[in-house]
Tab-separated table of C-alpha atoms in Angstrom:
chain	number	residue	atom	x	y	z
A	49	UNK	CA	0.000	0.000	0.000
A	50	UNK	CA	1.351	3.377	-0.960
A	51	UNK	CA	1.649	5.937	1.827
A	52	UNK	CA	1.537	9.704	1.839
A	53	UNK	CA	4.451	11.099	3.812
A	54	UNK	CA	3.875	13.610	6.594
A	55	UNK	CA	6.191	16.528	7.175
A	56	UNK	CA	8.375	15.961	10.209
A	57	UNK	CA	8.570	18.782	12.729
A	58	UNK	CA	11.534	17.321	14.599
A	59	UNK	CA	14.847	15.688	13.836
A	60	UNK	CA	13.927	12.041	14.272
A	61	UNK	CA	16.236	9.081	13.866
A	62	UNK	CA	15.486	6.945	10.831
A	63	UNK	CA	14.095	4.165	13.037
A	64	UNK	CA	11.849	6.457	15.100
A	65	UNK	CA	8.125	5.710	14.880
A	66	UNK	CA	6.187	7.732	12.335
A	67	UNK	CA	2.607	8.048	11.110
A	68	UNK	CA	1.085	8.363	7.661
A	69	UNK	CA	-2.330	8.311	6.001
A	70	UNK	CA	-2.976	5.257	3.853
A	71	UNK	CA	-3.623	6.556	0.350
A	72	UNK	CA	-7.291	6.720	-0.560
A	73	UNK	CA	-8.429	6.252	3.054
A	74	UNK	CA	-8.784	8.172	6.286
A	75	UNK	CA	-6.745	5.590	8.192
A	76	UNK	CA	-3.689	6.600	10.166
A	77	UNK	CA	-1.008	3.918	9.926
A	78	UNK	CA	2.337	3.686	11.704
A	79	UNK	CA	5.890	2.547	11.182
A	80	UNK	CA	7.424	0.809	14.219
A	81	UNK	CA	4.023	0.617	15.948
A	82	UNK	CA	5.463	-1.566	18.739
A	83	UNK	CA	7.594	1.417	19.801
A	84	UNK	CA	4.615	3.792	20.203
A	85	UNK	CA	3.118	4.313	23.667
A	86	UNK	CA	0.761	7.220	22.843
A	87	UNK	CA	-0.797	8.859	19.779
A	88	UNK	CA	-2.482	12.261	19.847
A	89	UNK	CA	-4.144	13.957	16.877
A	90	UNK	CA	-4.589	17.717	17.293
A	91	UNK	CA	-6.331	20.229	15.043
A	92	UNK	CA	-4.430	23.335	13.973
A	93	UNK	CA	-6.641	25.219	16.464
A	94	UNK	CA	-4.941	23.213	19.237
A	95	UNK	CA	-7.900	20.950	20.030
A	96	UNK	CA	-7.117	17.285	20.739
A	97	UNK	CA	-9.455	15.286	18.480
A	98	UNK	CA	-8.073	11.754	18.959
A	99	UNK	CA	-5.905	10.308	21.715
A	100	UNK	CA	-4.998	6.690	22.342
A	101	UNK	CA	-2.424	4.698	24.274
A	102	UNK	CA	-0.586	1.649	22.940
A	103	UNK	CA	-2.165	1.577	19.451
A	104	UNK	CA	-2.407	-1.997	18.187
A	105	UNK	CA	-3.333	-1.162	14.605
A	106	UNK	CA	-4.341	1.643	12.254
A	107	UNK	CA	-6.576	4.394	13.630
A	108	UNK	CA	-9.718	5.300	11.676
A	109	UNK	CA	-9.970	9.082	11.261
A	110	UNK	CA	-13.149	9.121	9.142
A	111	UNK	CA	-14.898	11.241	11.790
A	112	UNK	CA	-12.482	14.136	11.102
A	113	UNK	CA	-13.152	16.855	8.551
A	114	UNK	CA	-10.740	17.395	5.693
A	115	UNK	CA	-7.794	19.517	6.758
A	116	UNK	CA	-4.342	19.524	8.306
A	117	UNK	CA	-3.681	17.950	11.698
A	118	UNK	CA	-0.674	17.502	13.981
A	119	UNK	CA	0.161	13.927	14.940
A	120	UNK	CA	2.165	13.585	18.165
A	121	UNK	CA	3.771	10.212	18.806
A	122	UNK	CA	5.305	9.301	22.142
A	123	UNK	CA	7.645	6.326	22.094
A	124	UNK	CA	8.245	3.775	24.838
A	125	UNK	CA	11.178	5.868	26.137
A	126	UNK	CA	9.000	8.982	26.597
A	127	UNK	CA	10.353	10.823	23.544
A	128	UNK	CA	7.705	12.752	21.615
A	129	UNK	CA	7.819	13.682	17.944
A	130	UNK	CA	5.254	15.584	15.904
A	131	UNK	CA	4.393	15.704	12.243
A	132	UNK	CA	1.720	17.266	10.065
A	133	UNK	CA	-0.714	15.186	8.048
A	134	UNK	CA	-3.403	16.213	5.594
A	135	UNK	CA	-6.763	14.478	5.530
A	136	UNK	CA	-8.607	14.769	2.228
């Protein structure tokens, strides 16, 4: 499945967990999902719209309106990274 890359807002290591929208869907998928302890999706207005701990699979974002969101990922060591994604 082809993925649409998000824009990283931090200097992550190549093996750091990351998130992306599966093309043609509103599903948020992850690389290195076993390393993720928390996922938070925030609107550009600063409102948390989705938050989950220990995601086991993709997260369905179909309830969100089209737009740009910030995805914050916290890894098992407590490090947090953020990236922008666009939902169409």
